[in-house]
Amino acid sequence: MNQLEIKNLNVSVAGNEILKDFELTLPKGEVHAIMGPNGTGKSTLAKALAGHPDYEITSGEILLDGESILEMEPDERARAGLFMAFQYPSEIPGVSIANFIRAALQARLAEGEEMEATAFYRRLYEKMDMLKIDRKFTSRSVNEGFSGGEKKRNEILQMAMLEPKFAVLDETDSGLDIDALKVVSEGVNALRGEGLGILVITHYQRLLNYIVPDKVHVMWDGRIVQSGDKDLALKLEEKGYDWVKTELAPA
Ligand code: ADP
Ligand code: MG
């Protein structure tokens, strides 16, 4: 209970086994980082959690506050409290950020229930103030012509408004410029707290200079090969991923 538990998870993509008996427990209130070389299965983990149909879970379990999400569609997982942020969000021309978020919130309500506009905007502006986002921002079309930093700002605002129980941010490769990096880390730091567990997936140690994680997990070949505190990320930075391959990888 009160945690996201991934137990013995095996995931195949296009007939190849990518995640191998993957285990992770993320309690609410904590920020965990997963680091690892490219091709090790980090994004596969995120997509399997999201319920992407191409990522076949062949065995294992994913429990959100004790309840299995394996049979849930992606939107049901979101309603159950899982928030996923991917690196390349879609553009939705003609739909403002405010309306997009409102529709996302509305979709979670029971049939016939209406979200009141004033209450929505009150909450939206509250979250924007907390995240130091300019009010003009919400009238722009979702991701259209956005800089990397603006895409991230939109994503973090969505996360703040949806108030998930668990958030997974896949920040894989070089797509994050320094501006985007700061937006993500300031957002995560503003939102971290008791009711939320955050999993930050990253290839680069530098993101963790801004987001200080409670735990760091090093991934290699579809599984976690070492876990530790924030110092593990520094060690990894210093020793490089070859160290993982030669010393941490199971024989
Ligand atoms: P990471 O995020 O750690 O860089 P990925 O999870 O993206 O790693 O990829 C892990 C492995 O799974 C790679 O060998 C990759 O080629 C393969 N893979 C991931 N997604 C797909 C896909 N949609 N189709 C085929 N192979 C895939
Ligand atoms: Mg990736």
PDB file of C-alpha atoms and ligand atoms in Angstrom:
ATOM      1  CA  MET A   1       0.000   0.000   0.000  1.00  0.00           C
ATOM      2  CA  ASN A   2       1.022   3.602  -0.568  1.00  0.00           C
ATOM      3  CA  GLN A   3       3.588   2.559  -3.098  1.00  0.00           C
ATOM      4  CA  LEU A   4       4.134   1.576  -6.676  1.00  0.00           C
ATOM      5  CA  GLU A   5       5.457  -1.965  -6.724  1.00  0.00           C
ATOM      6  CA  ILE A   6       6.972  -3.593  -9.745  1.00  0.00           C
ATOM      7  CA  LYS A   7       7.538  -7.260  -9.137  1.00  0.00           C
ATOM      8  CA  ASN A   8       9.432  -9.705 -11.283  1.00  0.00           C
ATOM      9  CA  LEU A   9       8.421  -7.879 -14.420  1.00  0.00           C
ATOM     10  CA  ASN A  10       9.312  -9.404 -17.772  1.00  0.00           C
ATOM     11  CA  VAL A  11       8.582  -7.336 -20.847  1.00  0.00           C
ATOM     12  CA  SER A  12       9.051  -8.247 -24.504  1.00  0.00           C
ATOM     13  CA  VAL A  13       9.151  -5.850 -27.420  1.00  0.00           C
ATOM     14  CA  ALA A  14       8.897  -7.131 -30.981  1.00  0.00           C
ATOM     15  CA  GLY A  15       9.660 -10.632 -29.704  1.00  0.00           C
ATOM     16  CA  ASN A  16      12.770  -9.627 -27.726  1.00  0.00           C
ATOM     17  CA  GLU A  17      12.871  -9.893 -23.982  1.00  0.00           C
ATOM     18  CA  ILE A  18      13.916  -6.444 -22.713  1.00  0.00           C
ATOM     19  CA  LEU A  19      12.988  -6.265 -19.026  1.00  0.00           C
ATOM     20  CA  LYS A  20      14.137  -9.279 -17.075  1.00  0.00           C
ATOM     21  CA  ASP A  21      12.676  -9.961 -13.632  1.00  0.00           C
ATOM     22  CA  PHE A  22      12.661  -6.223 -13.032  1.00  0.00           C
ATOM     23  CA  GLU A  23      11.964  -5.212  -9.414  1.00  0.00           C
ATOM     24  CA  LEU A  24      11.327  -1.761  -7.974  1.00  0.00           C
ATOM     25  CA  THR A  25       9.325  -0.287  -5.113  1.00  0.00           C
ATOM     26  CA  LEU A  26       8.574   3.430  -5.124  1.00  0.00           C
ATOM     27  CA  PRO A  27       6.901   4.686  -1.937  1.00  0.00           C
ATOM     28  CA  LYS A  28       4.831   7.864  -1.995  1.00  0.00           C
ATOM     29  CA  GLY A  29       6.800  10.844  -0.795  1.00  0.00           C
ATOM     30  CA  GLU A  30      10.056   9.685  -2.391  1.00  0.00           C
ATOM     31  CA  VAL A  31      11.908  10.578  -5.553  1.00  0.00           C
ATOM     32  CA  HIS A  32      13.792   7.720  -7.181  1.00  0.00           C
ATOM     33  CA  ALA A  33      16.097   7.970 -10.149  1.00  0.00           C
ATOM     34  CA  ILE A  34      16.810   5.226 -12.642  1.00  0.00           C
ATOM     35  CA  MET A  35      20.022   5.618 -14.585  1.00  0.00           C
ATOM     36  CA  GLY A  36      21.612   3.423 -17.168  1.00  0.00           C
ATOM     37  CA  PRO A  37      23.260   3.255 -20.553  1.00  0.00           C
ATOM     38  CA  ASN A  38      21.261   3.563 -23.745  1.00  0.00           C
ATOM     39  CA  GLY A  39      19.390   0.465 -24.818  1.00  0.00           C
ATOM     40  CA  THR A  40      19.177  -0.975 -21.341  1.00  0.00           C
ATOM     41  CA  GLY A  41      15.373  -0.846 -21.163  1.00  0.00           C
ATOM     42  CA  LYS A  42      14.623   2.391 -19.294  1.00  0.00           C
ATOM     43  CA  SER A  43      12.044   3.657 -21.771  1.00  0.00           C
ATOM     44  CA  THR A  44      10.649   0.146 -22.100  1.00  0.00           C
ATOM     45  CA  LEU A  45       9.932   0.261 -18.377  1.00  0.00           C
ATOM     46  CA  ALA A  46       8.128   3.609 -18.758  1.00  0.00           C
ATOM     47  CA  LYS A  47       6.077   2.358 -21.698  1.00  0.00           C
ATOM     48  CA  ALA A  48       5.149  -0.876 -19.959  1.00  0.00           C
ATOM     49  CA  LEU A  49       3.985   1.161 -16.951  1.00  0.00           C
ATOM     50  CA  ALA A  50       1.929   3.396 -19.227  1.00  0.00           C
ATOM     51  CA  GLY A  51       0.277   0.369 -20.843  1.00  0.00           C
ATOM     52  CA  HIS A  52       1.684   0.829 -24.348  1.00  0.00           C
ATOM     53  CA  PRO A  53       0.295  -2.038 -26.472  1.00  0.00           C
ATOM     54  CA  ASP A  54       3.654  -2.841 -28.148  1.00  0.00           C
ATOM     55  CA  TYR A  55       5.258  -3.653 -24.812  1.00  0.00           C
ATOM     56  CA  GLU A  56       4.085  -7.098 -23.821  1.00  0.00           C
ATOM     57  CA  ILE A  57       4.207  -8.027 -20.172  1.00  0.00           C
ATOM     58  CA  THR A  58       4.950 -11.736 -20.221  1.00  0.00           C
ATOM     59  CA  SER A  59       5.044 -12.165 -16.455  1.00  0.00           C
ATOM     60  CA  GLY A  60       5.205 -10.236 -13.220  1.00  0.00           C
ATOM     61  CA  GLU A  61       3.039  -7.676 -11.530  1.00  0.00           C
ATOM     62  CA  ILE A  62       2.588  -3.922 -11.222  1.00  0.00           C
ATOM     63  CA  LEU A  63       0.717  -2.823  -8.108  1.00  0.00           C
ATOM     64  CA  LEU A  64      -0.446   0.737  -7.500  1.00  0.00           C
ATOM     65  CA  ASP A  65      -1.339   1.094  -3.834  1.00  0.00           C
ATOM     66  CA  GLY A  66      -1.769  -2.660  -3.750  1.00  0.00           C
ATOM     67  CA  GLU A  67      -3.996  -2.893  -6.807  1.00  0.00           C
ATOM     68  CA  SER A  68      -2.844  -4.490 -10.058  1.00  0.00           C
ATOM     69  CA  ILE A  69      -2.890  -2.177 -13.057  1.00  0.00           C
ATOM     70  CA  LEU A  70      -1.988  -4.842 -15.609  1.00  0.00           C
ATOM     71  CA  GLU A  71      -5.514  -5.241 -16.918  1.00  0.00           C
ATOM     72  CA  MET A  72      -6.118  -1.481 -17.056  1.00  0.00           C
ATOM     73  CA  GLU A  73      -6.103   0.565 -20.256  1.00  0.00           C
ATOM     74  CA  PRO A  74      -3.716   3.559 -20.320  1.00  0.00           C
ATOM     75  CA  ASP A  75      -6.513   6.015 -19.461  1.00  0.00           C
ATOM     76  CA  GLU A  76      -7.643   3.864 -16.534  1.00  0.00           C
ATOM     77  CA  ARG A  77      -4.076   3.819 -15.248  1.00  0.00           C
ATOM     78  CA  ALA A  78      -4.060   7.602 -15.414  1.00  0.00           C
ATOM     79  CA  ARG A  79      -7.317   7.741 -13.491  1.00  0.00           C
ATOM     80  CA  ALA A  80      -5.860   5.359 -10.915  1.00  0.00           C
ATOM     81  CA  GLY A  81      -3.185   7.995 -10.288  1.00  0.00           C
ATOM     82  CA  LEU A  82      -0.325   7.246 -12.653  1.00  0.00           C
ATOM     83  CA  PHE A  83       1.173  10.147 -14.586  1.00  0.00           C
ATOM     84  CA  MET A  84       3.591   9.562 -17.440  1.00  0.00           C
ATOM     85  CA  ALA A  85       5.753  12.201 -19.070  1.00  0.00           C
ATOM     86  CA  PHE A  86       7.505  11.238 -22.260  1.00  0.00           C
ATOM     87  CA  GLN A  87      10.288  12.954 -24.024  1.00  0.00           C
ATOM     88  CA  TYR A  88       8.569  13.830 -27.250  1.00  0.00           C
ATOM     89  CA  PRO A  89       5.088  15.124 -26.435  1.00  0.00           C
ATOM     90  CA  SER A  90       2.633  15.637 -29.303  1.00  0.00           C
ATOM     91  CA  GLU A  91       1.601  18.999 -30.683  1.00  0.00           C
ATOM     92  CA  ILE A  92      -2.104  19.765 -30.629  1.00  0.00           C
ATOM     93  CA  PRO A  93      -2.610  22.848 -32.809  1.00  0.00           C
ATOM     94  CA  GLY A  94      -5.664  24.927 -31.968  1.00  0.00           C
ATOM     95  CA  VAL A  95      -6.110  23.494 -28.480  1.00  0.00           C
ATOM     96  CA  SER A  96      -4.979  25.784 -25.693  1.00  0.00           C
ATOM     97  CA  ILE A  97      -3.101  24.437 -22.722  1.00  0.00           C
ATOM     98  CA  ALA A  98      -5.905  25.540 -20.409  1.00  0.00           C
ATOM     99  CA  ASN A  99      -8.565  23.717 -22.426  1.00  0.00           C
ATOM    100  CA  PHE A 100      -6.405  20.648 -22.811  1.00  0.00           C
ATOM    101  CA  ILE A 101      -5.858  20.347 -19.076  1.00  0.00           C
ATOM    102  CA  ARG A 102      -9.512  21.049 -18.411  1.00  0.00           C
ATOM    103  CA  ALA A 103     -10.518  18.237 -20.768  1.00  0.00           C
ATOM    104  CA  ALA A 104      -8.067  15.894 -19.064  1.00  0.00           C
ATOM    105  CA  LEU A 105      -9.559  16.710 -15.669  1.00  0.00           C
ATOM    106  CA  GLN A 106     -13.107  16.525 -16.997  1.00  0.00           C
ATOM    107  CA  ALA A 107     -12.402  13.051 -18.414  1.00  0.00           C
ATOM    108  CA  ARG A 108     -11.750  11.839 -14.895  1.00  0.00           C
ATOM    109  CA  LEU A 109     -15.087  12.907 -13.506  1.00  0.00           C
ATOM    110  CA  ALA A 110     -18.074  10.613 -13.360  1.00  0.00           C
ATOM    111  CA  GLU A 111     -20.659  10.936 -16.131  1.00  0.00           C
ATOM    112  CA  GLY A 112     -22.886  13.958 -15.692  1.00  0.00           C
ATOM    113  CA  GLU A 113     -20.455  15.651 -13.322  1.00  0.00           C
ATOM    114  CA  GLU A 114     -19.251  19.041 -14.506  1.00  0.00           C
ATOM    115  CA  MET A 115     -16.148  20.936 -13.620  1.00  0.00           C
ATOM    116  CA  GLU A 116     -16.968  24.487 -12.766  1.00  0.00           C
ATOM    117  CA  ALA A 117     -14.954  27.066 -14.752  1.00  0.00           C
ATOM    118  CA  THR A 118     -14.121  29.434 -11.903  1.00  0.00           C
ATOM    119  CA  ALA A 119     -12.957  26.602  -9.671  1.00  0.00           C
ATOM    120  CA  PHE A 120     -10.849  25.249 -12.523  1.00  0.00           C
ATOM    121  CA  TYR A 121      -9.146  28.576 -13.212  1.00  0.00           C
ATOM    122  CA  ARG A 122      -8.611  29.234  -9.527  1.00  0.00           C
ATOM    123  CA  ARG A 123      -6.803  25.940  -9.213  1.00  0.00           C
ATOM    124  CA  LEU A 124      -4.912  26.431 -12.471  1.00  0.00           C
ATOM    125  CA  TYR A 125      -3.605  29.832 -11.414  1.00  0.00           C
ATOM    126  CA  GLU A 126      -2.695  28.507  -7.980  1.00  0.00           C
ATOM    127  CA  LYS A 127      -0.559  25.785  -9.531  1.00  0.00           C
ATOM    128  CA  MET A 128       0.940  28.215 -12.032  1.00  0.00           C
ATOM    129  CA  ASP A 129       1.933  30.577  -9.261  1.00  0.00           C
ATOM    130  CA  MET A 130       3.516  27.717  -7.382  1.00  0.00           C
ATOM    131  CA  LEU A 131       5.453  26.704 -10.497  1.00  0.00           C
ATOM    132  CA  LYS A 132       6.199  30.354 -11.428  1.00  0.00           C
ATOM    133  CA  ILE A 133       4.541  30.028 -14.839  1.00  0.00           C
ATOM    134  CA  ASP A 134       3.367  33.173 -16.642  1.00  0.00           C
ATOM    135  CA  ARG A 135      -0.434  33.386 -17.087  1.00  0.00           C
ATOM    136  CA  LYS A 136      -0.078  34.105 -20.810  1.00  0.00           C
ATOM    137  CA  PHE A 137       1.280  30.610 -21.222  1.00  0.00           C
ATOM    138  CA  THR A 138      -2.064  28.831 -20.853  1.00  0.00           C
ATOM    139  CA  SER A 139      -3.623  30.412 -23.936  1.00  0.00           C
ATOM    140  CA  ARG A 140      -0.975  28.932 -26.230  1.00  0.00           C
ATOM    141  CA  SER A 141      -1.672  25.804 -28.286  1.00  0.00           C
ATOM    142  CA  VAL A 142      -0.373  22.602 -26.768  1.00  0.00           C
ATOM    143  CA  ASN A 143       3.288  22.147 -27.703  1.00  0.00           C
ATOM    144  CA  GLU A 144       2.942  24.092 -30.974  1.00  0.00           C
ATOM    145  CA  GLY A 145       6.271  25.754 -31.667  1.00  0.00           C
ATOM    146  CA  PHE A 146       7.326  25.222 -28.075  1.00  0.00           C
ATOM    147  CA  SER A 147      10.935  25.284 -27.000  1.00  0.00           C
ATOM    148  CA  GLY A 148      12.219  22.323 -25.022  1.00  0.00           C
ATOM    149  CA  GLY A 149      11.727  24.296 -21.828  1.00  0.00           C
ATOM    150  CA  GLU A 150       8.150  25.254 -22.728  1.00  0.00           C
ATOM    151  CA  LYS A 151       7.232  21.640 -23.475  1.00  0.00           C
ATOM    152  CA  LYS A 152       8.508  20.687 -20.080  1.00  0.00           C
ATOM    153  CA  ARG A 153       6.654  23.563 -18.428  1.00  0.00           C
ATOM    154  CA  ASN A 154       3.421  22.325 -20.006  1.00  0.00           C
ATOM    155  CA  GLU A 155       4.119  18.788 -18.857  1.00  0.00           C
ATOM    156  CA  ILE A 156       4.875  19.842 -15.287  1.00  0.00           C
ATOM    157  CA  LEU A 157       1.743  22.004 -15.184  1.00  0.00           C
ATOM    158  CA  GLN A 158      -0.361  19.041 -16.353  1.00  0.00           C
ATOM    159  CA  MET A 159       1.216  16.949 -13.641  1.00  0.00           C
ATOM    160  CA  ALA A 160       0.471  19.588 -10.991  1.00  0.00           C
ATOM    161  CA  MET A 161      -3.155  19.827 -12.092  1.00  0.00           C
ATOM    162  CA  LEU A 162      -3.794  16.091 -12.342  1.00  0.00           C
ATOM    163  CA  GLU A 163      -2.347  15.506  -8.867  1.00  0.00           C
ATOM    164  CA  PRO A 164      -1.181  11.966  -9.547  1.00  0.00           C
ATOM    165  CA  LYS A 165      -0.066   9.481  -6.915  1.00  0.00           C
ATOM    166  CA  PHE A 166       2.928   8.418  -8.968  1.00  0.00           C
ATOM    167  CA  ALA A 167       4.705  10.255 -11.750  1.00  0.00           C
ATOM    168  CA  VAL A 168       7.186   8.730 -14.163  1.00  0.00           C
ATOM    169  CA  LEU A 169       9.382  11.115 -16.131  1.00  0.00           C
ATOM    170  CA  ASP A 170      11.407   9.592 -18.918  1.00  0.00           C
ATOM    171  CA  GLU A 171      14.067  12.191 -19.619  1.00  0.00           C
ATOM    172  CA  THR A 172      16.295   9.883 -21.629  1.00  0.00           C
ATOM    173  CA  ASP A 173      18.694  11.465 -24.068  1.00  0.00           C
ATOM    174  CA  SER A 174      20.109  14.806 -25.066  1.00  0.00           C
ATOM    175  CA  GLY A 175      16.660  16.273 -25.812  1.00  0.00           C
ATOM    176  CA  LEU A 176      16.877  18.244 -22.596  1.00  0.00           C
ATOM    177  CA  ASP A 177      18.678  21.559 -22.929  1.00  0.00           C
ATOM    178  CA  ILE A 178      19.699  23.449 -19.816  1.00  0.00           C
ATOM    179  CA  ASP A 179      16.483  25.495 -19.780  1.00  0.00           C
ATOM    180  CA  ALA A 180      14.327  22.357 -19.973  1.00  0.00           C
ATOM    181  CA  LEU A 181      16.453  20.686 -17.334  1.00  0.00           C
ATOM    182  CA  LYS A 182      15.813  23.547 -14.934  1.00  0.00           C
ATOM    183  CA  VAL A 183      12.074  23.569 -15.621  1.00  0.00           C
ATOM    184  CA  VAL A 184      11.828  19.857 -14.921  1.00  0.00           C
ATOM    185  CA  SER A 185      13.881  19.996 -11.777  1.00  0.00           C
ATOM    186  CA  GLU A 186      12.185  23.083 -10.341  1.00  0.00           C
ATOM    187  CA  GLY A 187       8.797  21.508 -11.104  1.00  0.00           C
ATOM    188  CA  VAL A 188       9.697  18.190  -9.539  1.00  0.00           C
ATOM    189  CA  ASN A 189      11.110  19.923  -6.484  1.00  0.00           C
ATOM    190  CA  ALA A 190       7.970  22.058  -6.105  1.00  0.00           C
ATOM    191  CA  LEU A 191       5.684  19.044  -6.415  1.00  0.00           C
ATOM    192  CA  ARG A 192       7.630  16.507  -4.407  1.00  0.00           C
ATOM    193  CA  GLY A 193       5.963  15.732  -1.115  1.00  0.00           C
ATOM    194  CA  GLU A 194       4.028  13.225   0.896  1.00  0.00           C
ATOM    195  CA  GLY A 195       1.291  12.230  -1.514  1.00  0.00           C
ATOM    196  CA  LEU A 196       3.450  11.751  -4.583  1.00  0.00           C
ATOM    197  CA  GLY A 197       6.079   9.230  -5.629  1.00  0.00           C
ATOM    198  CA  ILE A 198       8.289  10.337  -8.509  1.00  0.00           C
ATOM    199  CA  LEU A 199      10.415   8.171 -10.766  1.00  0.00           C
ATOM    200  CA  VAL A 200      12.916  10.110 -12.838  1.00  0.00           C
ATOM    201  CA  ILE A 201      14.494   8.127 -15.634  1.00  0.00           C
ATOM    202  CA  THR A 202      17.652   9.635 -17.033  1.00  0.00           C
ATOM    203  CA  HIS A 203      20.803   8.801 -18.894  1.00  0.00           C
ATOM    204  CA  TYR A 204      22.615  11.827 -17.532  1.00  0.00           C
ATOM    205  CA  GLN A 205      23.799  12.499 -14.027  1.00  0.00           C
ATOM    206  CA  ARG A 206      23.489  16.278 -14.428  1.00  0.00           C
ATOM    207  CA  LEU A 207      19.688  16.249 -13.982  1.00  0.00           C
ATOM    208  CA  LEU A 208      20.350  14.869 -10.506  1.00  0.00           C
ATOM    209  CA  ASN A 209      22.400  17.935  -9.632  1.00  0.00           C
ATOM    210  CA  TYR A 210      19.074  19.756  -9.569  1.00  0.00           C
ATOM    211  CA  ILE A 211      16.757  17.001  -8.376  1.00  0.00           C
ATOM    212  CA  VAL A 212      18.337  15.303  -5.408  1.00  0.00           C
ATOM    213  CA  PRO A 213      16.816  11.821  -5.372  1.00  0.00           C
ATOM    214  CA  ASP A 214      16.092   9.767  -2.279  1.00  0.00           C
ATOM    215  CA  LYS A 215      17.334   6.692  -4.104  1.00  0.00           C
ATOM    216  CA  VAL A 216      19.283   5.976  -7.254  1.00  0.00           C
ATOM    217  CA  HIS A 217      18.995   2.726  -9.180  1.00  0.00           C
ATOM    218  CA  VAL A 218      21.438   1.679 -11.855  1.00  0.00           C
ATOM    219  CA  MET A 219      19.979  -0.360 -14.656  1.00  0.00           C
ATOM    220  CA  TRP A 220      21.795  -2.723 -16.956  1.00  0.00           C
ATOM    221  CA  ASP A 221      20.386  -5.198 -19.459  1.00  0.00           C
ATOM    222  CA  GLY A 222      16.793  -5.032 -18.323  1.00  0.00           C
ATOM    223  CA  ARG A 223      17.270  -5.081 -14.574  1.00  0.00           C
ATOM    224  CA  ILE A 224      18.478  -3.002 -11.647  1.00  0.00           C
ATOM    225  CA  VAL A 225      22.020  -4.027 -10.781  1.00  0.00           C
ATOM    226  CA  GLN A 226      22.702  -1.572  -7.967  1.00  0.00           C
ATOM    227  CA  SER A 227      20.701   0.774  -5.735  1.00  0.00           C
ATOM    228  CA  GLY A 228      21.981   3.444  -3.409  1.00  0.00           C
ATOM    229  CA  ASP A 229      21.556   7.043  -2.318  1.00  0.00           C
ATOM    230  CA  LYS A 230      22.382  10.161  -4.346  1.00  0.00           C
ATOM    231  CA  ASP A 231      26.100   9.433  -4.114  1.00  0.00           C
ATOM    232  CA  LEU A 232      25.631   6.464  -6.424  1.00  0.00           C
ATOM    233  CA  ALA A 233      24.837   8.921  -9.226  1.00  0.00           C
ATOM    234  CA  LEU A 234      28.084  10.773  -8.561  1.00  0.00           C
ATOM    235  CA  LYS A 235      30.026   7.542  -8.534  1.00  0.00           C
ATOM    236  CA  LEU A 236      28.427   6.619 -11.831  1.00  0.00           C
ATOM    237  CA  GLU A 237      29.330  10.008 -13.293  1.00  0.00           C
ATOM    238  CA  GLU A 238      32.918   9.571 -12.190  1.00  0.00           C
ATOM    239  CA  LYS A 239      33.380   5.954 -13.221  1.00  0.00           C
ATOM    240  CA  GLY A 240      31.218   5.930 -16.333  1.00  0.00           C
ATOM    241  CA  TYR A 241      28.930   3.274 -17.652  1.00  0.00           C
ATOM    242  CA  ASP A 242      31.829   0.934 -18.386  1.00  0.00           C
ATOM    243  CA  TRP A 243      32.031   0.421 -14.655  1.00  0.00           C
ATOM    244  CA  VAL A 244      28.467  -0.882 -14.702  1.00  0.00           C
ATOM    245  CA  LYS A 245      29.297  -3.255 -17.502  1.00  0.00           C
ATOM    246  CA  THR A 246      32.494  -4.627 -16.044  1.00  0.00           C
ATOM    247  CA  GLU A 247      31.724  -4.621 -12.329  1.00  0.00           C
ATOM    248  CA  LEU A 248      28.006  -4.542 -11.733  1.00  0.00           C
ATOM    249  CA  ALA A 249      26.629  -6.613 -14.580  1.00  0.00           C
ATOM    250  CA  PRO A 250      25.735 -10.150 -13.554  1.00  0.00           C
ATOM    251  CA  ALA A 251      28.083 -12.721 -15.046  1.00  0.00           C
TER     252      ALA A 251
HETATM  253  P1  ADP B   1      16.752   2.928 -23.025  1.00  0.00           P
HETATM  254  O1  ADP B   1      15.562   3.780 -22.792  1.00  0.00           O
HETATM  255  O2  ADP B   1      17.388   2.428 -21.783  1.00  0.00           O
HETATM  256  O3  ADP B   1      17.750   3.565 -23.922  1.00  0.00           O
HETATM  257  P2  ADP B   1      14.907   1.264 -24.510  1.00  0.00           P
HETATM  258  O4  ADP B   1      13.917   0.766 -23.529  1.00  0.00           O
HETATM  259  O5  ADP B   1      14.504   2.389 -25.390  1.00  0.00           O
HETATM  260  O6  ADP B   1      16.271   1.593 -23.783  1.00  0.00           O
HETATM  261  O7  ADP B   1      15.340   0.077 -25.448  1.00  0.00           O
HETATM  262  C1  ADP B   1      15.734  -1.183 -24.927  1.00  0.00           C
HETATM  263  C2  ADP B   1      15.830  -2.203 -26.056  1.00  0.00           C
HETATM  264  O8  ADP B   1      14.520  -2.452 -26.565  1.00  0.00           O
HETATM  265  C3  ADP B   1      16.658  -1.732 -27.243  1.00  0.00           C
HETATM  266  O9  ADP B   1      17.391  -2.842 -27.711  1.00  0.00           O
HETATM  267  C4  ADP B   1      15.621  -1.295 -28.235  1.00  0.00           C
HETATM  268  O10 ADP B   1      16.086  -1.454 -29.542  1.00  0.00           O
HETATM  269  C5  ADP B   1      14.458  -2.223 -27.942  1.00  0.00           C
HETATM  270  N1  ADP B   1      13.181  -1.581 -28.252  1.00  0.00           N
HETATM  271  C6  ADP B   1      12.581  -0.606 -27.530  1.00  0.00           C
HETATM  272  N2  ADP B   1      11.426  -0.224 -28.091  1.00  0.00           N
HETATM  273  C7  ADP B   1      11.291  -0.964 -29.209  1.00  0.00           C
HETATM  274  C8  ADP B   1      10.298  -1.058 -30.234  1.00  0.00           C
HETATM  275  N3  ADP B   1       9.197  -0.291 -30.200  1.00  0.00           N
HETATM  276  N4  ADP B   1      10.480  -1.954 -31.224  1.00  0.00           N
HETATM  277  C9  ADP B   1      11.589  -2.730 -31.239  1.00  0.00           C
HETATM  278  N5  ADP B   1      12.548  -2.704 -30.314  1.00  0.00           N
HETATM  279  C10 ADP B   1      12.422  -1.845 -29.316  1.00  0.00           C
HETATM  280 MG    MG B   2      15.090   5.697 -23.317  1.00  0.00          MG
END
